[in-house]
Amino acid sequence: MMKMKLLIPLFLITGLCLVGCGTDDAADDTSPQLDPNRNQTEPAETNNKLGFVRYTKDEFANDESHEHRAITIDRREMADMISRILLQNNQYEEVATLVTDEEVLIAFEQSENIAIDEAMINARKTAESVLPRYYDIYTSGDKSLIQDIQTLHYSLANDPNFDYDQTVQTIIEEMKQDGTPDDE
């Protein structure tokens, strides 16, 4: 009876060790993709301060995950970022930003302490600082366009098949009437 009491804990400890060891090996076998954090020794919160990866040509060539990887931009996040940056200063009361695959439309209501031309230049420069260079940026201080941009967004949200290209072009034509001043 005494031997049985000693063997039960021994079997439990041995079983736990085998299960733990098996899990680590399986994880290593199923992750052939590049892992930019594989040699990371610094705390995870460092990634919020610095973005860094390092690969060798061989690692990249042997990785199959890059073949189907598309580079994308989170348009909603970009629109949110542009609007938030503009609203952080006292020159804007309200901002609506729409980011498509080629254009950025920014309609705003500026405060009394800034001229419309300067507000349009600042809005354009803000978008340029956040987005890739290939975007066409249109700005307007016409408050009615804020509602037009919002309506366009809701139309597409309610009907994913909504053909929004014509509406975007109409808004752009209205924004061109304001004519963003040349700041260069």
GROMACS .gro file of C-alpha atoms in nm:
model
  184
    1MET     CA    1   0.000   0.000   0.000
    2MET     CA    2   0.286   0.234   0.086
    3LYS     CA    3   0.450   0.174  -0.254
    4MET     CA    4   0.121   0.263  -0.426
    5LYS     CA    5   0.105   0.601  -0.247
    6LEU     CA    6   0.457   0.679  -0.363
    7LEU     CA    7   0.396   0.573  -0.723
    8ILE     CA    8   0.085   0.789  -0.780
    9PRO     CA    9   0.265   1.126  -0.733
   10LEU     CA   10   0.556   0.995  -0.938
   11PHE     CA   11   0.324   0.907  -1.229
   12LEU     CA   12   0.152   1.247  -1.207
   13ILE     CA   13   0.479   1.440  -1.216
   14THR     CA   14   0.615   1.229  -1.502
   15GLY     CA   15   0.292   1.274  -1.698
   16LEU     CA   16   0.294   1.651  -1.654
   17CYS     CA   17   0.653   1.673  -1.768
   18LEU     CA   18   0.580   1.472  -2.082
   19VAL     CA   19   0.275   1.681  -2.168
   20GLY     CA   20   0.469   2.006  -2.117
   21CYS     CA   21   0.762   1.891  -2.328
   22GLY     CA   22   0.536   1.769  -2.608
   23THR     CA   23   0.361   2.105  -2.633
   24ASP     CA   24   0.684   2.298  -2.687
   25ASP     CA   25   0.803   2.067  -2.966
   26ALA     CA   26   0.470   2.084  -3.147
   27ALA     CA   27   0.470   2.464  -3.138
   28ASP     CA   28   0.817   2.476  -3.292
   29ASP     CA   29   0.720   2.239  -3.574
   30THR     CA   30   0.407   2.433  -3.677
   31SER     CA   31   0.555   2.783  -3.704
   32PRO     CA   32   0.776   2.798  -4.015
   33GLN     CA   33   0.676   3.161  -4.082
   34LEU     CA   34   0.908   3.448  -4.010
   35ASP     CA   35   0.877   3.567  -3.652
   36PRO     CA   36   1.024   3.915  -3.601
   37ASN     CA   37   1.013   3.864  -3.225
   38ARG     CA   38   1.187   3.527  -3.214
   39ASN     CA   39   1.501   3.665  -3.049
   40GLN     CA   40   1.330   3.941  -2.857
   41THR     CA   41   1.463   3.991  -2.508
   42GLU     CA   42   1.322   4.336  -2.434
   43PRO     CA   43   0.975   4.384  -2.284
   44ALA     CA   44   0.675   4.367  -2.517
   45GLU     CA   45   0.587   4.733  -2.453
   46THR     CA   46   0.901   4.830  -2.650
   47ASN     CA   47   0.706   4.743  -2.966
   48ASN     CA   48   0.479   5.040  -2.891
   49LYS     CA   49   0.782   5.269  -2.909
   50LEU     CA   50   0.988   5.116  -3.189
   51GLY     CA   51   0.901   4.900  -3.486
   52PHE     CA   52   1.192   4.677  -3.585
   53VAL     CA   53   1.241   4.353  -3.778
   54ARG     CA   54   1.551   4.182  -3.913
   55TYR     CA   55   1.558   3.890  -4.154
   56THR     CA   56   1.824   3.727  -4.365
   57LYS     CA   57   1.768   3.666  -4.735
   58ASP     CA   58   1.756   3.291  -4.667
   59GLU     CA   59   1.491   3.329  -4.397
   60PHE     CA   60   1.279   3.536  -4.631
   61ALA     CA   61   1.328   3.300  -4.926
   62ASN     CA   62   1.224   2.999  -4.716
   63ASP     CA   63   0.915   3.169  -4.577
   64GLU     CA   64   0.600   3.087  -4.771
   65SER     CA   65   0.376   3.341  -4.596
   66HIS     CA   66   0.513   3.641  -4.793
   67GLU     CA   67   0.393   3.508  -5.130
   68HIS     CA   68   0.029   3.596  -5.068
   69ARG     CA   69   0.078   3.892  -4.841
   70ALA     CA   70  -0.080   4.211  -4.964
   71ILE     CA   71   0.030   4.545  -4.830
   72THR     CA   72  -0.274   4.732  -4.708
   73ILE     CA   73  -0.363   5.056  -4.537
   74ASP     CA   74  -0.637   5.068  -4.279
   75ARG     CA   75  -0.837   5.352  -4.435
   76ARG     CA   76  -1.061   5.397  -4.134
   77GLU     CA   77  -0.760   5.423  -3.905
   78MET     CA   78  -0.597   5.678  -4.136
   79ALA     CA   79  -0.915   5.888  -4.152
   80ASP     CA   80  -0.944   5.871  -3.775
   81MET     CA   81  -0.582   5.974  -3.727
   82ILE     CA   82  -0.607   6.273  -3.963
   83SER     CA   83  -0.926   6.399  -3.797
   84ARG     CA   84  -0.783   6.357  -3.447
   85ILE     CA   85  -0.461   6.539  -3.533
   86LEU     CA   86  -0.654   6.832  -3.679
   87LEU     CA   87  -0.888   6.855  -3.381
   88GLN     CA   88  -0.597   6.861  -3.136
   89ASN     CA   89  -0.530   7.222  -3.221
   90ASN     CA   90  -0.771   7.507  -3.174
   91GLN     CA   91  -0.808   7.583  -3.544
   92TYR     CA   92  -1.083   7.329  -3.616
   93GLU     CA   93  -1.426   7.286  -3.461
   94GLU     CA   94  -1.538   6.982  -3.662
   95VAL     CA   95  -1.363   6.756  -3.914
   96ALA     CA   96  -1.487   6.480  -4.145
   97THR     CA   97  -1.225   6.275  -4.328
   98LEU     CA   98  -1.281   6.013  -4.595
   99VAL     CA   99  -0.995   5.796  -4.722
  100THR     CA  100  -1.045   5.594  -5.041
  101ASP     CA  101  -0.785   5.393  -5.228
  102GLU     CA  102  -0.666   5.705  -5.414
  103GLU     CA  103  -0.812   6.016  -5.251
  104VAL     CA  104  -0.848   6.183  -4.914
  105LEU     CA  105  -1.140   6.419  -4.863
  106ILE     CA  106  -1.128   6.648  -4.561
  107ALA     CA  107  -1.419   6.878  -4.487
  108PHE     CA  108  -1.405   7.094  -4.179
  109GLU     CA  109  -1.544   7.384  -3.985
  110GLN     CA  110  -1.259   7.607  -3.880
  111SER     CA  111  -1.256   7.829  -3.573
  112GLU     CA  112  -1.255   8.208  -3.589
  113ASN     CA  113  -0.883   8.233  -3.513
  114ILE     CA  114  -0.764   8.098  -3.851
  115ALA     CA  115  -0.818   8.202  -4.211
  116ILE     CA  116  -0.982   7.949  -4.442
  117ASP     CA  117  -0.675   7.932  -4.672
  118GLU     CA  118  -0.444   7.853  -4.380
  119ALA     CA  119  -0.687   7.593  -4.242
  120MET     CA  120  -0.701   7.421  -4.583
  121ILE     CA  121  -0.320   7.417  -4.610
  122ASN     CA  122  -0.284   7.274  -4.258
  123ALA     CA  123  -0.543   7.004  -4.328
  124ARG     CA  124  -0.363   6.902  -4.647
  125LYS     CA  125  -0.022   6.898  -4.478
  126THR     CA  126  -0.161   6.683  -4.197
  127ALA     CA  127  -0.292   6.426  -4.445
  128GLU     CA  128   0.039   6.433  -4.634
  129SER     CA  129   0.228   6.362  -4.313
  130VAL     CA  130   0.017   6.054  -4.237
  131LEU     CA  131  -0.047   5.892  -4.576
  132PRO     CA  132   0.169   5.769  -4.865
  133ARG     CA  133   0.257   6.030  -5.124
  134TYR     CA  134   0.037   5.889  -5.404
  135TYR     CA  135  -0.289   6.007  -5.243
  136ASP     CA  136  -0.471   6.303  -5.394
  137ILE     CA  137  -0.581   6.525  -5.107
  138TYR     CA  138  -0.882   6.755  -5.123
  139THR     CA  139  -0.983   6.994  -4.846
  140SER     CA  140  -1.275   7.225  -4.792
  141GLY     CA  141  -1.408   7.458  -4.527
  142ASP     CA  142  -1.761   7.411  -4.662
  143LYS     CA  143  -1.951   7.271  -4.362
  144SER     CA  144  -2.219   7.116  -4.584
  145LEU     CA  145  -1.959   6.876  -4.724
  146ILE     CA  146  -1.916   6.727  -4.375
  147GLN     CA  147  -2.268   6.592  -4.404
  148ASP     CA  148  -2.210   6.480  -4.764
  149ILE     CA  149  -1.906   6.274  -4.659
  150GLN     CA  150  -2.098   6.123  -4.369
  151THR     CA  151  -2.393   6.036  -4.594
  152LEU     CA  152  -2.156   5.869  -4.842
  153HIS     CA  153  -2.008   5.662  -4.563
  154TYR     CA  154  -2.348   5.549  -4.436
  155SER     CA  155  -2.469   5.469  -4.789
  156LEU     CA  156  -2.177   5.232  -4.837
  157ALA     CA  157  -2.216   5.086  -4.486
  158ASN     CA  158  -2.584   5.009  -4.551
  159ASP     CA  159  -2.527   4.871  -4.901
  160PRO     CA  160  -2.183   4.716  -4.963
  161ASN     CA  161  -2.261   4.709  -5.338
  162PHE     CA  162  -2.324   5.085  -5.348
  163ASP     CA  163  -2.128   5.245  -5.633
  164TYR     CA  164  -1.971   5.534  -5.448
  165ASP     CA  165  -1.726   5.648  -5.717
  166GLN     CA  166  -1.965   5.900  -5.871
  167THR     CA  167  -2.054   6.047  -5.533
  168VAL     CA  168  -1.686   6.079  -5.440
  169GLN     CA  169  -1.620   6.258  -5.769
  170THR     CA  170  -1.912   6.495  -5.706
  171ILE     CA  171  -1.775   6.584  -5.362
  172ILE     CA  172  -1.427   6.632  -5.508
  173GLU     CA  173  -1.565   6.872  -5.771
  174GLU     CA  174  -1.730   7.074  -5.494
  175MET     CA  175  -1.406   7.078  -5.297
  176LYS     CA  176  -1.211   7.194  -5.601
  177GLN     CA  177  -1.431   7.504  -5.611
  178ASP     CA  178  -1.275   7.605  -5.279
  179GLY     CA  179  -0.933   7.557  -5.435
  180THR     CA  180  -0.675   7.456  -5.177
  181PRO     CA  181  -0.415   7.734  -5.182
  182ASP     CA  182  -0.065   7.653  -5.296
  183ASP     CA  183   0.165   7.669  -4.994
  184GLU     CA  184   0.495   7.617  -5.175
   0.00000   0.00000   0.00000
